[in-house]
XYZ file of C-alpha atoms in Angstrom:
588
model
C 0.000 0.000 0.000
C 1.309 3.432 -0.971
C 1.356 5.840 1.947
C 3.349 8.540 0.167
C 1.778 11.672 -1.230
C 1.203 11.402 -4.956
C 3.330 14.407 -5.871
C 2.821 14.059 -9.599
C -0.910 14.732 -9.195
C -0.429 18.031 -7.327
C -1.126 21.068 -9.491
C -1.539 24.769 -8.935
C -1.224 27.463 -11.615
C -1.125 31.094 -10.449
C -3.331 33.664 -12.239
C -5.375 31.010 -14.003
C -8.531 29.007 -13.286
C -6.578 27.883 -10.181
C -6.164 31.443 -8.846
C -8.514 34.219 -9.927
C -10.074 37.382 -8.554
C -13.848 37.675 -8.310
C -13.777 41.231 -6.920
C -11.146 43.757 -5.841
C -10.712 41.957 -2.503
C -12.031 38.468 -3.292
C -9.624 35.772 -4.468
C -10.387 32.127 -5.225
C -7.556 29.583 -4.885
C -7.651 25.947 -6.064
C -5.279 23.021 -5.669
C -5.525 19.706 -7.489
C -4.539 16.430 -5.801
C -4.978 12.732 -6.492
C -8.447 11.564 -5.520
C -8.581 10.565 -1.859
C -4.840 11.107 -1.471
C -4.438 13.933 1.044
C -5.631 13.917 4.642
C -5.637 17.701 4.755
C -4.689 20.813 2.823
C -4.253 24.225 4.476
C -3.899 27.510 2.621
C -1.716 30.314 4.016
C -1.888 33.803 2.545
C -0.478 37.238 3.302
C 0.203 40.711 1.930
C 3.235 40.346 -0.326
C 3.981 44.080 0.043
C 3.508 44.395 3.804
C 6.145 46.410 5.693
C 6.571 43.814 8.445
C 9.210 41.171 8.038
C 8.674 38.303 7.704
C 5.215 38.336 6.151
C 2.324 37.623 8.503
C 0.204 34.798 7.082
C -3.410 33.934 7.778
C -4.513 30.348 7.351
C -7.613 28.419 6.312
C -8.157 24.699 5.988
C -9.288 23.936 2.447
C -12.062 21.536 1.552
C -12.566 19.270 -1.458
C -15.226 21.109 -3.437
C -14.940 19.164 -6.688
C -14.022 15.658 -7.781
C -13.667 13.801 -11.032
C -12.606 10.250 -11.749
C -8.968 10.710 -10.678
C -8.586 14.070 -8.910
C -9.777 16.034 -5.888
C -9.953 19.792 -6.262
C -9.501 21.834 -3.099
C -10.978 25.320 -3.253
C -11.170 28.333 -0.972
C -12.534 31.801 -1.693
C -10.831 34.475 0.399
C -12.733 37.673 1.164
C -11.010 40.850 2.262
C -7.594 40.026 0.823
C -4.998 42.733 0.117
C -4.361 43.837 -3.457
C -1.039 41.954 -3.549
C -1.058 38.405 -2.253
C 1.544 35.719 -1.651
C 0.462 32.269 -0.547
C 1.450 28.638 -0.034
C -0.096 25.287 0.904
C 0.545 22.838 3.714
C -0.368 19.312 2.613
C -0.523 16.228 4.850
C -0.950 12.488 4.473
C -0.435 10.424 7.586
C 2.959 11.381 9.007
C 4.126 12.913 5.739
C 3.816 16.659 5.152
C 5.177 19.396 2.910
C 4.919 23.066 2.290
C 3.965 23.413 -1.349
C 5.003 26.619 -3.109
C 6.988 27.621 -6.157
C 5.856 24.383 -7.829
C 7.970 22.346 -5.418
C 7.788 20.533 -2.075
C 9.579 22.000 0.939
C 10.179 21.182 4.575
C 10.784 24.809 5.521
C 9.629 28.247 4.511
C 11.932 30.688 2.684
C 12.393 32.879 5.763
C 15.332 32.577 8.159
C 17.418 34.620 10.599
C 21.182 35.030 10.420
C 23.410 34.892 13.519
C 23.407 38.680 13.801
C 19.605 38.665 13.933
C 19.116 39.901 10.380
C 15.951 38.380 8.870
C 16.314 37.016 5.363
C 12.949 36.491 3.802
C 11.892 34.968 0.522
C 8.421 36.395 0.053
C 9.018 36.378 -3.710
C 9.494 32.598 -3.602
C 5.907 31.878 -2.550
C 3.075 31.627 -5.028
C 2.069 35.124 -6.069
C -1.010 37.009 -7.134
C 0.968 40.153 -7.991
C -1.916 42.638 -8.033
C -5.681 42.353 -8.344
C -6.079 44.511 -11.425
C -9.520 45.719 -12.425
C -8.950 44.292 -15.908
C -8.368 40.829 -14.427
C -11.702 40.680 -12.621
C -13.720 38.662 -15.100
C -17.297 39.885 -15.196
C -20.142 39.337 -17.626
C -23.127 41.664 -18.004
C -25.390 41.182 -14.993
C -28.514 40.703 -17.105
C -26.841 37.867 -19.006
C -26.327 35.868 -15.797
C -30.136 35.617 -15.607
C -30.743 35.033 -19.321
C -32.981 32.187 -20.538
C -32.193 32.054 -24.254
C -34.494 31.082 -27.117
C -32.430 30.532 -30.270
C -34.325 31.298 -33.499
C -33.318 30.358 -37.023
C -35.170 33.281 -38.640
C -36.026 31.709 -41.996
C -37.693 28.747 -40.273
C -39.561 30.336 -37.388
C -42.595 32.446 -38.349
C -44.078 34.641 -41.052
C -47.069 35.671 -38.929
C -48.891 34.939 -35.699
C -48.321 31.189 -35.080
C -47.716 30.461 -38.747
C -44.870 30.002 -41.204
C -45.202 30.351 -44.970
C -43.146 27.225 -45.629
C -42.349 28.210 -49.214
C -39.173 29.070 -51.054
C -38.828 32.534 -52.520
C -36.279 34.850 -54.078
C -36.147 38.623 -53.924
C -34.103 40.913 -56.164
C -32.624 43.780 -54.168
C -32.029 47.305 -55.381
C -28.400 46.265 -55.823
C -29.490 43.708 -58.428
C -28.497 40.746 -56.279
C -30.805 37.827 -55.523
C -31.706 37.016 -51.912
C -33.258 33.629 -51.134
C -35.574 32.203 -48.529
C -36.455 28.561 -47.921
C -39.351 28.729 -45.448
C -40.369 32.387 -45.511
C -39.659 33.372 -41.916
C -39.617 37.118 -41.241
C -38.602 39.629 -38.606
C -42.235 40.639 -38.136
C -43.073 36.957 -37.674
C -40.716 36.862 -34.716
C -42.222 40.039 -33.248
C -45.769 38.720 -33.604
C -44.857 35.622 -31.581
C -43.101 37.268 -28.667
C -46.099 36.447 -26.481
C -45.563 32.764 -27.183
C -41.827 32.951 -26.415
C -42.252 35.010 -23.275
C -45.113 32.888 -21.953
C -42.833 29.861 -22.107
C -40.483 31.768 -19.806
C -37.696 32.901 -22.142
C -36.292 36.384 -21.645
C -33.613 36.562 -24.329
C -33.626 35.965 -28.095
C -30.600 34.797 -30.032
C -31.168 35.152 -33.782
C -29.077 33.413 -36.389
C -27.992 35.864 -39.143
C -30.465 38.477 -40.353
C -28.250 40.423 -42.774
C -28.475 40.518 -46.557
C -27.123 37.221 -47.873
C -27.649 35.014 -50.889
C -28.629 31.724 -49.287
C -31.498 31.012 -46.903
C -29.196 30.410 -43.914
C -27.676 33.921 -44.275
C -24.134 32.880 -43.386
C -22.886 34.165 -46.774
C -23.329 37.860 -46.071
C -23.353 40.437 -48.846
C -24.295 43.548 -46.860
C -23.602 43.833 -43.131
C -25.547 47.063 -42.673
C -29.046 46.000 -43.733
C -31.622 43.332 -42.946
C -32.153 40.717 -45.652
C -35.184 41.717 -47.806
C -36.626 38.192 -47.537
C -36.962 38.791 -43.799
C -38.163 42.384 -43.899
C -36.668 45.823 -43.497
C -34.335 47.624 -41.136
C -37.408 49.340 -39.694
C -39.002 45.947 -39.000
C -35.928 44.957 -37.036
C -35.907 48.208 -35.066
C -39.557 47.598 -34.189
C -38.611 44.112 -33.006
C -35.806 45.314 -30.733
C -38.053 48.034 -29.299
C -40.779 45.522 -28.507
C -38.280 43.061 -27.037
C -36.971 45.748 -24.691
C -40.454 47.006 -23.830
C -41.124 43.507 -22.486
C -37.960 43.521 -20.381
C -36.288 41.006 -22.697
C -32.940 41.096 -24.507
C -31.795 40.257 -28.028
C -28.507 38.898 -29.385
C -27.656 38.727 -33.096
C -25.228 36.628 -35.109
C -22.010 38.163 -36.422
C -20.321 36.366 -39.320
C -16.903 38.043 -39.654
C -14.661 35.096 -40.477
C -15.960 34.997 -44.045
C -18.377 36.783 -46.337
C -20.206 36.118 -49.608
C -18.425 35.980 -52.932
C -20.921 38.709 -53.829
C -19.636 40.929 -51.002
C -18.779 44.191 -52.803
C -15.140 44.208 -51.681
C -14.575 40.678 -52.954
C -16.270 41.587 -56.213
C -13.852 44.512 -56.428
C -10.942 42.071 -56.175
C -12.434 39.938 -58.944
C -12.890 43.015 -61.129
C -9.602 44.852 -60.489
C -7.243 42.080 -59.445
C -4.008 43.295 -57.897
C -5.130 46.908 -58.364
C -8.020 46.420 -55.939
C -7.850 48.363 -52.695
C -9.225 45.235 -50.991
C -6.767 42.617 -52.213
C -5.342 42.333 -48.678
C -8.793 41.738 -47.181
C -8.672 38.059 -48.230
C -6.338 35.081 -47.924
C -4.349 33.157 -50.549
C -5.616 35.002 -53.615
C -4.292 33.852 -56.973
C -4.630 36.517 -59.637
C -6.702 36.903 -61.615
C -9.291 35.953 -58.986
C -12.351 34.204 -60.360
C -15.346 32.362 -59.006
C -14.816 28.623 -59.519
C -17.250 26.527 -61.482
C -19.177 23.827 -59.659
C -16.820 21.086 -58.534
C -13.696 23.201 -58.893
C -11.414 23.998 -55.976
C -11.368 27.749 -55.328
C -8.103 29.612 -55.786
C -8.597 31.535 -52.569
C -9.135 30.661 -48.904
C -12.746 30.140 -47.899
C -14.839 28.806 -45.037
C -14.907 25.004 -44.927
C -13.960 24.798 -48.636
C -17.211 26.535 -49.569
C -16.289 28.759 -52.563
C -19.274 31.056 -52.004
C -17.777 32.072 -48.643
C -14.289 33.583 -49.094
C -12.351 33.889 -45.850
C -11.624 37.398 -44.603
C -8.131 38.421 -43.517
C -9.091 39.388 -39.987
C -5.471 40.250 -39.130
C -5.729 43.225 -41.474
C -6.310 46.432 -39.431
C -8.654 47.742 -42.140
C -10.819 44.630 -41.817
C -10.783 44.987 -38.033
C -11.862 48.624 -38.275
C -14.656 47.850 -40.748
C -16.243 45.136 -38.624
C -15.743 47.055 -35.385
C -17.909 49.706 -37.036
C -20.444 47.028 -38.018
C -20.619 45.868 -34.415
C -21.065 49.382 -33.057
C -23.659 50.255 -35.723
C -26.147 47.576 -34.619
C -25.562 48.334 -30.934
C -26.104 52.070 -31.309
C -28.794 52.203 -33.987
C -30.850 49.119 -33.135
C -29.947 48.627 -29.452
C -29.084 44.958 -29.782
C -27.796 43.560 -26.492
C -24.931 41.515 -27.817
C -23.342 39.422 -30.513
C -22.934 35.707 -31.054
C -19.743 35.457 -33.118
C -19.490 32.799 -35.791
C -16.349 30.636 -36.161
C -14.654 32.722 -33.466
C -11.689 30.363 -33.193
C -10.638 30.993 -36.818
C -10.551 34.778 -36.411
C -7.404 36.719 -35.511
C -7.336 37.379 -31.747
C -6.467 41.039 -32.205
C -9.633 41.323 -34.273
C -11.659 40.283 -31.204
C -9.730 42.652 -28.948
C -10.505 45.519 -31.314
C -14.134 44.401 -31.679
C -14.598 44.097 -27.916
C -13.234 47.577 -27.313
C -15.700 49.070 -29.790
C -18.696 47.138 -28.490
C -18.040 47.780 -24.803
C -17.572 51.502 -25.485
C -20.946 51.556 -27.218
C -22.621 49.521 -24.457
C -20.667 48.142 -21.525
C -23.521 45.688 -20.840
C -23.442 44.130 -24.309
C -22.436 40.462 -24.301
C -20.008 38.743 -26.687
C -20.494 34.995 -27.221
C -18.119 33.058 -29.445
C -18.662 29.908 -31.423
C -15.790 27.811 -30.102
C -16.561 24.099 -29.899
C -13.491 23.138 -27.876
C -11.717 24.488 -24.781
C -12.006 28.267 -25.188
C -9.818 29.555 -22.353
C -7.605 31.509 -24.783
C -10.602 33.641 -25.763
C -12.023 34.040 -22.240
C -9.363 36.010 -20.388
C -11.346 39.252 -20.283
C -9.904 40.882 -23.397
C -11.953 39.155 -26.109
C -15.154 37.202 -25.406
C -17.502 36.953 -22.429
C -18.808 33.471 -23.196
C -18.847 30.705 -25.781
C -21.414 28.213 -27.023
C -20.825 25.196 -24.811
C -20.825 22.281 -27.234
C -18.942 20.141 -24.708
C -22.027 20.417 -22.500
C -24.128 19.048 -25.352
C -21.629 16.261 -26.044
C -21.675 15.001 -22.464
C -25.486 15.213 -22.262
C -25.775 13.373 -25.574
C -23.513 10.556 -24.412
C -25.204 10.242 -21.022
C -28.895 11.098 -21.322
C -29.574 10.287 -24.966
C -27.268 7.482 -26.039
C -26.258 5.712 -22.789
C -22.619 5.725 -23.854
C -21.299 6.803 -20.444
C -22.406 6.195 -16.871
C -23.299 8.525 -14.019
C -19.789 8.742 -12.591
C -18.134 9.553 -15.883
C -20.802 12.133 -16.713
C -20.411 13.914 -13.364
C -16.637 13.869 -13.759
C -16.833 15.309 -17.265
C -19.166 18.073 -16.091
C -16.814 18.828 -13.194
C -13.844 19.098 -15.562
C -15.872 21.440 -17.759
C -16.796 23.726 -14.850
C -13.199 23.829 -13.598
C -11.866 24.699 -17.031
C -12.445 28.416 -16.429
C -12.629 30.842 -13.485
C -16.066 30.713 -11.853
C -17.499 33.934 -13.377
C -16.635 32.629 -16.842
C -17.855 29.088 -16.170
C -21.212 30.459 -15.024
C -21.524 32.443 -18.272
C -21.155 29.553 -20.719
C -24.044 29.267 -23.174
C -25.191 25.691 -22.506
C -27.192 23.977 -25.232
C -28.598 20.641 -26.323
C -28.976 21.522 -29.993
C -28.462 24.352 -32.468
C -28.644 25.098 -36.198
C -25.450 23.056 -36.711
C -26.328 19.731 -35.048
C -29.072 17.126 -35.011
C -32.032 17.634 -32.724
C -31.533 16.254 -29.240
C -35.002 14.736 -29.304
C -33.858 12.579 -32.235
C -30.702 11.559 -30.394
C -32.985 10.381 -27.582
C -34.724 8.050 -30.034
C -37.760 10.345 -29.748
C -38.217 9.219 -26.140
C -39.525 12.258 -24.322
C -38.618 10.877 -20.903
C -34.924 10.958 -21.862
C -35.196 14.440 -23.348
C -36.864 15.689 -20.158
C -33.950 14.574 -17.986
C -31.466 16.392 -20.228
C -33.681 19.474 -20.274
C -33.841 19.435 -16.469
C -30.074 19.208 -16.243
C -29.713 22.068 -18.743
C -31.768 24.359 -16.518
C -30.627 23.195 -13.102
C -26.865 23.349 -13.697
C -24.566 26.420 -13.773
C -24.474 28.307 -17.064
C -26.874 30.091 -19.389
C -29.503 27.708 -20.849
C -30.186 28.056 -24.576
C -33.038 26.245 -26.334
C -33.321 25.929 -30.119
C -36.700 26.950 -31.508
C -39.331 24.197 -31.523
C -37.665 21.895 -29.010
C -40.756 22.419 -26.892
C -42.763 21.035 -29.834
C -40.515 17.977 -30.121
C -38.933 18.832 -33.480
C -36.843 15.928 -34.759
C -34.183 15.677 -37.423
C -30.588 14.645 -37.970
C -30.000 16.223 -41.383
C -29.639 19.952 -42.010
C -33.006 20.405 -43.645
C -34.700 18.370 -40.925
C -33.291 20.152 -37.881
C -33.896 23.533 -39.551
C -37.439 22.620 -40.544
C -40.329 25.094 -40.327
C -41.658 25.712 -36.842
C -44.602 23.268 -36.423
C -47.067 25.826 -35.135
C -49.959 23.463 -35.774
C -48.547 20.920 -33.292
C -50.112 21.421 -29.879
C -47.762 19.945 -27.322
C -49.508 21.242 -24.216
C -47.895 18.790 -21.801
C -44.356 19.300 -23.090
C -44.745 23.069 -23.277
C -46.157 23.121 -19.734
C -43.098 21.129 -18.586
C -40.804 23.725 -20.184
C -42.721 26.542 -18.486
C -42.532 24.887 -15.087
C -38.818 24.097 -15.287
C -38.031 27.699 -16.243
C -40.268 28.961 -13.433
C -38.422 26.802 -10.893
C -35.038 27.999 -12.119
C -36.064 31.646 -11.959
C -37.657 31.390 -8.518
C -35.398 29.015 -6.636
C -31.919 29.105 -8.212
C -29.477 31.981 -8.235
C -26.974 31.845 -11.120
C -24.137 32.084 -8.589
C -25.308 29.128 -6.488
C -22.652 26.440 -6.266
C -23.039 22.950 -7.737
C -22.476 19.859 -5.586
C -22.872 16.269 -6.766
C -24.485 14.250 -3.969
C -24.685 10.863 -5.717
C -22.824 10.082 -8.903
C -21.492 6.562 -8.441
C -20.251 4.625 -11.420
C -22.557 1.693 -10.577
C -25.683 3.793 -9.956
C -28.442 4.968 -12.261
C -29.107 7.938 -9.983
C -27.649 11.345 -10.688
C -28.262 13.525 -7.636
C -26.906 17.043 -7.340
C -27.646 20.268 -5.522
C -27.507 23.986 -6.157
C -26.450 25.648 -2.947
C -26.825 29.294 -2.010
C -29.534 30.945 0.047
C -31.453 27.726 -0.640
C -30.474 24.103 -1.152
C -32.221 22.713 -4.208
C -31.734 18.972 -4.722
C -32.322 17.406 -8.132
C -32.738 13.622 -8.351
C -32.655 12.034 -11.814
C -32.948 8.346 -12.687
C -31.079 8.021 -15.964
C -31.956 4.380 -16.642
C -35.121 2.380 -17.324
C -35.128 0.730 -13.921
C -36.694 1.456 -10.566
C -34.281 2.974 -8.040
C -34.527 3.484 -4.310
C -34.097 7.108 -3.219
C -34.514 6.562 0.532
C -31.951 8.689 2.338
C -31.920 11.383 -0.334
C -35.297 12.957 0.418
C -34.655 14.760 3.731
C -38.159 16.189 3.756
C -38.354 19.574 2.142
C -40.739 21.079 -0.376
C -41.368 19.144 -3.581
C -41.013 21.476 -6.561
C -41.405 18.980 -9.411
C -41.619 15.229 -9.709
C -42.591 12.389 -12.001
C -42.424 8.650 -11.501
C -42.104 8.868 -7.713
C -43.745 6.258 -5.498
C -42.780 6.427 -1.847
C -39.039 5.897 -1.573
C -38.696 4.737 -5.168
C -38.143 6.517 -8.463
C -39.262 4.908 -11.716
C -37.015 4.662 -14.739
C -36.367 8.112 -16.223
C -38.200 9.670 -13.290
C -37.180 12.876 -11.573
C -37.722 14.792 -8.372
C -36.742 18.344 -7.425
C -36.770 19.321 -3.747
C -36.087 22.455 -1.785
C -34.152 20.964 1.117
C -33.671 24.222 2.988
C -34.164 27.947 2.552
C -30.997 29.103 4.287
């Protein structure tokens, strides 16, 4: 039996997700250790610039706040800390102990006294948080922390009150270009159905692109300063944003700045003038003369995902950065949009996002910036670029656990823990969690069209930290694994009273009983169990019990009295397969 501390598992990274400021005098410190390895971990911290010598340290025993399959994560949030902090850890296992600082293990501190009484101190050798700078306090707009997002694919949603035309059309603009629609959705159609959206409980709209573009999806943008004529007019959109705000709601629009349409005027200028074009440096890998390829040909210029109709913009070019910073500001100032969802954010030059953020936050400090980054996005979430990203990892884990039974309870809880610990807490709480979007198959289809499975995933989406986002029509059980299927017209004629009532109730419970800053604690997530039990802890303790398998499970010992907020499949101390129960355990 190994009684030695597993040193290789110990990890702390200063000024990262392991040490971050939440306010000017609030600092959160984390330490990773092998699961079940340490008997105790104590944190010592002091003012690294204090005039006394040696530094006076305060101490606090740390607790394991998070676990995954192989690690414990100790965490402590210190309130009232000085602006400059030095700190170290004391770790113990049985008789073995070390001071842990400077990424090494020590039996003494770097302070000692010479024979003549002179104190030699090594305060610089401890771990350091050099200064809690305002720019390092990661904050998202306060309204966004409380957002319940309804994601609309405009062409597919509505052309009137609870109706969608469902027909293809083409409109010739005054510029002579052709703009296409597949289903006939309009801006006014969205406005006329705000009652429906708001009655479900949603308070924020996220619209896929609305700008002038050739194809129905509007990701091949021709004109960034006007609404697509198939959807309506600029005035229609202004009326929509006014009505959204009158209702106390918010609206986010889609920015496609990684690429444009091959009919974008500046790209057409390159085709026409070649190397004499003022915009030749706005695009990548041009071979002159530039021409549009015929069907089946490989384009002689960089484009998005090898799609020749979408040439890739050179976002490292300061002129390109300036142009799109002006686009961003224009829609904030003139139409009062509340933020941008930013397409293919991980392919765009990082200085582009820094420039864009500066412009947007000057126009409206409470505007939110959400990137499309499918993988770990920590590079973009350091406070100088994006506020949030679309959390496709969340969807992946829910798909594998709730829908497809590919992973068990323990692995799912561990994966969700890893995801939450990936970023500092304010950033982790701001992730846009989703089950489906315009780019992936409907979650209801992944569940084999079994509503009981979808309900469990939906409950987890709304009960866990992060901003929940629902793709239009999920409440009407839209299915589809192919692009045309999962972007199908909104089935207004389908009356799904029971499912829609479930959505309403879950949103009501979240809004009333859960604060976005409540902590998450897994209560039961054993590898050999079908029960996933977790709590949100703050002013209240809300316990969520989910049975993720088609078998009856005993929940005796997990009830603790309390007020029942929502349940299905509960009989005494037992929970049926795919059943659920939400309890308020305490109110303080």
